[in-house]
mmCIF file of C-alpha atoms in Angstrom:
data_model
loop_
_atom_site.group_PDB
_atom_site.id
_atom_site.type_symbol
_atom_site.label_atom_id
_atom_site.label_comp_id
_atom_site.label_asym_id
_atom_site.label_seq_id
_atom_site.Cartn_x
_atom_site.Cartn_y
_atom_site.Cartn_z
ATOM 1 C CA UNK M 1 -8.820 -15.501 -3.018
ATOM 2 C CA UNK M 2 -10.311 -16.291 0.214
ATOM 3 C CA UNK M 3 -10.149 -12.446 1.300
ATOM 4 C CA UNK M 4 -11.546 -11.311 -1.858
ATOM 5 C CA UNK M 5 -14.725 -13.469 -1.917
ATOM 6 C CA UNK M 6 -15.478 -12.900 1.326
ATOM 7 C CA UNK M 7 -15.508 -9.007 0.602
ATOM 8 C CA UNK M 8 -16.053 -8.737 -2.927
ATOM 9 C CA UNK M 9 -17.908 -11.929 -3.529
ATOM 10 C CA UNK M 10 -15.602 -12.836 -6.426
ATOM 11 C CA UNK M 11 -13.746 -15.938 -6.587
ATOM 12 C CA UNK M 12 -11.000 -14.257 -6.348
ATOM 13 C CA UNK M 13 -9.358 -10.665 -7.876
ATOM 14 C CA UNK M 14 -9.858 -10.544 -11.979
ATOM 15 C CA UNK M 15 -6.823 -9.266 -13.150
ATOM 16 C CA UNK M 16 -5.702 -7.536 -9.727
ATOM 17 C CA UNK M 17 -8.387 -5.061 -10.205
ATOM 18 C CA UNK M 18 -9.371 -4.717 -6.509
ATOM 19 C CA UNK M 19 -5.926 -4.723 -5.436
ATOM 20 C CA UNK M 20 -5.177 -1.964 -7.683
ATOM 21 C CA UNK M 21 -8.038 0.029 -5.943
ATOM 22 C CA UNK M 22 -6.257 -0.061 -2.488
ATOM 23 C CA UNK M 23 -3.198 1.448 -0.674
ATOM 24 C CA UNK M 24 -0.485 -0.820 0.893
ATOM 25 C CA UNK M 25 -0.729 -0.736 4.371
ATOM 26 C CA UNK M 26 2.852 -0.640 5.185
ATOM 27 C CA UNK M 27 2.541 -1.837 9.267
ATOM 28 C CA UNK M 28 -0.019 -4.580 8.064
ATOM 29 C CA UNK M 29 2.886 -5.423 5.497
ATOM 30 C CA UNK M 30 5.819 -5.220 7.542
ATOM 31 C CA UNK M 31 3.951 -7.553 10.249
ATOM 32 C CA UNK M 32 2.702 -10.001 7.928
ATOM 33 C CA UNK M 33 6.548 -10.051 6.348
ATOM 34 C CA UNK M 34 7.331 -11.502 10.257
ATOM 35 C CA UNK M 35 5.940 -14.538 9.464
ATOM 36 C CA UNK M 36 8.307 -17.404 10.251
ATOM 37 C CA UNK M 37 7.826 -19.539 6.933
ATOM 38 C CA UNK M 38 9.283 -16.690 4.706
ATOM 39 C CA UNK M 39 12.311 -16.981 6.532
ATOM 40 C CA UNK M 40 13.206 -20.392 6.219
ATOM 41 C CA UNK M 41 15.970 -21.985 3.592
ATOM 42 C CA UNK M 42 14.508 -23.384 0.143
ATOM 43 C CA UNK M 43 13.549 -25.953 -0.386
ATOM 44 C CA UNK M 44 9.921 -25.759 1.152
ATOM 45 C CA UNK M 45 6.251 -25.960 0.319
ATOM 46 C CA UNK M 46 3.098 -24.614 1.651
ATOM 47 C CA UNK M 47 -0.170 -23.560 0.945
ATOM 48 C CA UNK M 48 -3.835 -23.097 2.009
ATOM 49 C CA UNK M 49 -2.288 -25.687 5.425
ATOM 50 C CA UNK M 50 -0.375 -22.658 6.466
ATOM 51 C CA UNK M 51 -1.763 -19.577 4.209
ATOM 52 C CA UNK M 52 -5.883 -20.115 5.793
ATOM 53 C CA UNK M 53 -7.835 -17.632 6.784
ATOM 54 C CA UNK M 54 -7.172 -18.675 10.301
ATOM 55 C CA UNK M 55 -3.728 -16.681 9.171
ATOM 56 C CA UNK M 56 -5.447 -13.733 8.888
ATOM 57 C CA UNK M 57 -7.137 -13.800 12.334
ATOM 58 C CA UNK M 58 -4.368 -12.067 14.456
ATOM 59 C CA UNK M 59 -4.081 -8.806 12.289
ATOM 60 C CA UNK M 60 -7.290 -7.291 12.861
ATOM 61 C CA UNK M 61 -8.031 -6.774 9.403
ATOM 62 C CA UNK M 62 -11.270 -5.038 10.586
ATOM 63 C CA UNK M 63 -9.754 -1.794 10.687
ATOM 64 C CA UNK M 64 -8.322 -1.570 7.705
ATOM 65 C CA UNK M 65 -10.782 -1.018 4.256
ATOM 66 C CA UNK M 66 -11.492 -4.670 2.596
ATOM 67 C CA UNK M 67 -9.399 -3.169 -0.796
ATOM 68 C CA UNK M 68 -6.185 -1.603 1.112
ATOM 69 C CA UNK M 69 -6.023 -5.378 3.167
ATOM 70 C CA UNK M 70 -6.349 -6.862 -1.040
ATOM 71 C CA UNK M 71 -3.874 -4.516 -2.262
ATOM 72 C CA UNK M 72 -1.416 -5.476 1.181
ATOM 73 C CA UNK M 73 -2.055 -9.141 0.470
ATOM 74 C CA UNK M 74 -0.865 -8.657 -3.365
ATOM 75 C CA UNK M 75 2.224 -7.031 -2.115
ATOM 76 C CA UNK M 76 2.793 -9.681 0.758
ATOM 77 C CA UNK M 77 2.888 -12.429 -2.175
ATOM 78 C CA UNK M 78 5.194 -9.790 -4.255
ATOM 79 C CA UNK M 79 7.532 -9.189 -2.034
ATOM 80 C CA UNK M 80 8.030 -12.941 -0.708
ATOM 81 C CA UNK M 81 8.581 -14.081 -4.032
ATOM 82 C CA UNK M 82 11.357 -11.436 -4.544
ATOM 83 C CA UNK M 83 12.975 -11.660 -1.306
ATOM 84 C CA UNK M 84 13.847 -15.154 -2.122
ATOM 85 C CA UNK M 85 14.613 -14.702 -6.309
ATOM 86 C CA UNK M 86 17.131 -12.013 -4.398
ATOM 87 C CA UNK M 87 18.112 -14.581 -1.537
ATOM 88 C CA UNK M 88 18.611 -17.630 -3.240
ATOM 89 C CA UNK M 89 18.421 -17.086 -7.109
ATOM 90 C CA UNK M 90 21.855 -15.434 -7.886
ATOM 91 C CA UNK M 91 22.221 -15.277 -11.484
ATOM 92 C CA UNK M 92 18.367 -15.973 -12.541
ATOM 93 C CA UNK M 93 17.518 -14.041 -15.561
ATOM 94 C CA UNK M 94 14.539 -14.639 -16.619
ATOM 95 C CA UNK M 95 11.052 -15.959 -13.915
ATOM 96 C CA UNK M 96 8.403 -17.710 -15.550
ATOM 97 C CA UNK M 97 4.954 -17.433 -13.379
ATOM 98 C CA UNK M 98 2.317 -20.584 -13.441
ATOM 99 C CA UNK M 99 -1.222 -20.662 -11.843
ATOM 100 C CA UNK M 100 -3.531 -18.102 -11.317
ATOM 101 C CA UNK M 101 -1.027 -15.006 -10.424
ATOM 102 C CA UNK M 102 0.441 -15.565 -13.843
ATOM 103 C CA UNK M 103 -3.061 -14.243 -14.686
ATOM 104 C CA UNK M 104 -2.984 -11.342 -12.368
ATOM 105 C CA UNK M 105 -1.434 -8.007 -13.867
ATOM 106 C CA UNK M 106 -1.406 -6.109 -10.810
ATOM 107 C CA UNK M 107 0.998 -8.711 -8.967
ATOM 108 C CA UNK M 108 3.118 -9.493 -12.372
ATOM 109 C CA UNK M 109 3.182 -5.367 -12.754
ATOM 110 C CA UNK M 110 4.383 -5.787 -8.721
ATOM 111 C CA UNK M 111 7.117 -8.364 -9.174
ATOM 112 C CA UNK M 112 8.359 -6.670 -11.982
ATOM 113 C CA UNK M 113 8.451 -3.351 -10.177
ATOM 114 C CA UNK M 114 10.203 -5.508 -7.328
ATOM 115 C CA UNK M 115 12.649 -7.727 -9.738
ATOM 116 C CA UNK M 116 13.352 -5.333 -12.373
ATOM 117 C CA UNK M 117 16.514 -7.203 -14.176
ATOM 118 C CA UNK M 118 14.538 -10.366 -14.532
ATOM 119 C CA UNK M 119 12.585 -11.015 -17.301
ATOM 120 C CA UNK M 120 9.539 -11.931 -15.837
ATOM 121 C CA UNK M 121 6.331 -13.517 -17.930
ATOM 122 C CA UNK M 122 3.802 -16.274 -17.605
ATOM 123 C CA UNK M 123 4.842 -20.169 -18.861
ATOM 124 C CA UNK M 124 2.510 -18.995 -21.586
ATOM 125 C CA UNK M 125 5.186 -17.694 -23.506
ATOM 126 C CA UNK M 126 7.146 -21.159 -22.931
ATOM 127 C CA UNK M 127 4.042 -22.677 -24.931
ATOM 128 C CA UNK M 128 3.027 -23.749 -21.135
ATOM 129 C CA UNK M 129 -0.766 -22.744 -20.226
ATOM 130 C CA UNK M 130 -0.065 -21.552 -16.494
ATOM 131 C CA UNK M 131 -3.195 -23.234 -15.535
ATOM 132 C CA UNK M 132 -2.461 -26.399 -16.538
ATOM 133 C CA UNK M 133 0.842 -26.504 -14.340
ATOM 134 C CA UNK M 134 -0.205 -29.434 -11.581
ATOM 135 C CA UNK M 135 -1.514 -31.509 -14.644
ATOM 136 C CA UNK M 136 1.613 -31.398 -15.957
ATOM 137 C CA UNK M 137 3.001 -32.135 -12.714
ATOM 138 C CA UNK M 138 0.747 -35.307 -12.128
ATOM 139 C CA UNK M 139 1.968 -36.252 -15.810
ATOM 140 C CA UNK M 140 6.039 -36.171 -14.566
ATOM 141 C CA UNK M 141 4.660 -37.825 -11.262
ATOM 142 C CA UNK M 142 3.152 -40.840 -13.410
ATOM 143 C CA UNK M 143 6.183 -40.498 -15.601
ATOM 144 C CA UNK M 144 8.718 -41.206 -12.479
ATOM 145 C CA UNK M 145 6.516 -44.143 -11.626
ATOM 146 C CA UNK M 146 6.400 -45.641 -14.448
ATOM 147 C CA UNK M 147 10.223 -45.266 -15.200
ATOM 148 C CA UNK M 148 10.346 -46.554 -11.291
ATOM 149 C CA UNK M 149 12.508 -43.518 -10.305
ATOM 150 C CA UNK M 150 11.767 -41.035 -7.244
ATOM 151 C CA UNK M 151 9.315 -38.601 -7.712
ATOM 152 C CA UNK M 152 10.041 -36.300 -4.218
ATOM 153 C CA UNK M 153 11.955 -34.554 -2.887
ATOM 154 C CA UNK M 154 13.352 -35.610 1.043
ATOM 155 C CA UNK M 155 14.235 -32.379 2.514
ATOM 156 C CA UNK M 156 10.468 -30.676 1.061
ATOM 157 C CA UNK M 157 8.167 -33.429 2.418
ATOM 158 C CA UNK M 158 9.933 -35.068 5.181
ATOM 159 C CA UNK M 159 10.282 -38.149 4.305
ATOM 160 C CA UNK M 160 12.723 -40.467 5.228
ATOM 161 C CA UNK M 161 14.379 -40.457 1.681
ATOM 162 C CA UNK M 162 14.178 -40.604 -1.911
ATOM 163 C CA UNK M 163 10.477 -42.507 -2.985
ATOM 164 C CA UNK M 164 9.147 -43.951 -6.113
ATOM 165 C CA UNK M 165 5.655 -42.494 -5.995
ATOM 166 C CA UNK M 166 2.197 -43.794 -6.855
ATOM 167 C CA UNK M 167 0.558 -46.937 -7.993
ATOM 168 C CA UNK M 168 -0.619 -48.973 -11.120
ATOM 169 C CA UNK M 169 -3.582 -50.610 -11.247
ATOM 170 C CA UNK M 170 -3.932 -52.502 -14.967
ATOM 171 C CA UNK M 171 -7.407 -53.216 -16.161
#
């Protein structure tokens, strides 16, 4: 998203359309696959923390045109996501995609292409809007609170072991 706004000035890539528009850049690819966070064991969580566009900084991207870097970027998240469905999802069938990419044809079109035996669709057709996913999970969250049973996971965020999570503050 970042990438795209700054070059397109859109939010971030309607549909994949920009992407589409590029060519992979196959040593941009293969450099950005070196990372060291695609390589470690599930389970693990990151985000903007790691994925910034302080990231980006050491690849040059100047170089390259602003819609081959989008299209590279698309095929970065594509490939990541399969490596590990292929690495650690023996037997998975069917992949059910949540938040914004579940809204982007070009990379559901690119995991396909990459995970062909899987079904693959968006938690829409689970009756799940894919936008409302961390809603949902703050829902669970407050469930496992008010249940008072653990709502993390040790080994993901560190901590010291299994937590009831949150607080209630009655009226």
């Amino acid at each position: 998203d970042h990438w795209c706004e700054k070059h397109s000035g859109a939010r971030y890539d309607d549909d994949g359309q920009w992407a589409r528009r590029g060519e992979v850049i196959t040593p941009l690819l293969e450099a950005m696959l070196a990372e060291p966070y695609f390589a470690a064991p599930p389970p693990k969580s990151t985000g903007r923390d790691l994925f910034s566009p302080a990231w980006l900084e050491p690849f040059d991207l100047q170089q390259f045109r602003p819609e081959d870097v989008q299209a590279t970027l698309l095929a970065l998240t594509a490939q990541t996501i399969a490596d590990d469905v292929r690495r650690h999802g023996r037997g998975v069938q069917d992949m059910f995609v949540c938040g914004g990419g579940a809204l982007n044809g070009a990379l559901m079109d690119a995991l396909r292409a990459q995970l062909p035996t899987l079904t693959i669709a968006s938690t829409d057709a689970l009756g799940i809007d894919p936008m409302a996913v961390e809603a949902l999970a703050f829902a669970w969250l407050a469930m496992r609170f008010m249940a008072r049973q653990p709502g993390n996971l040790p080994t993901v965020t560190g901590a010291q072991g299994l937590r009831v999570l949150g607080a209630h503050y009655p009226r």
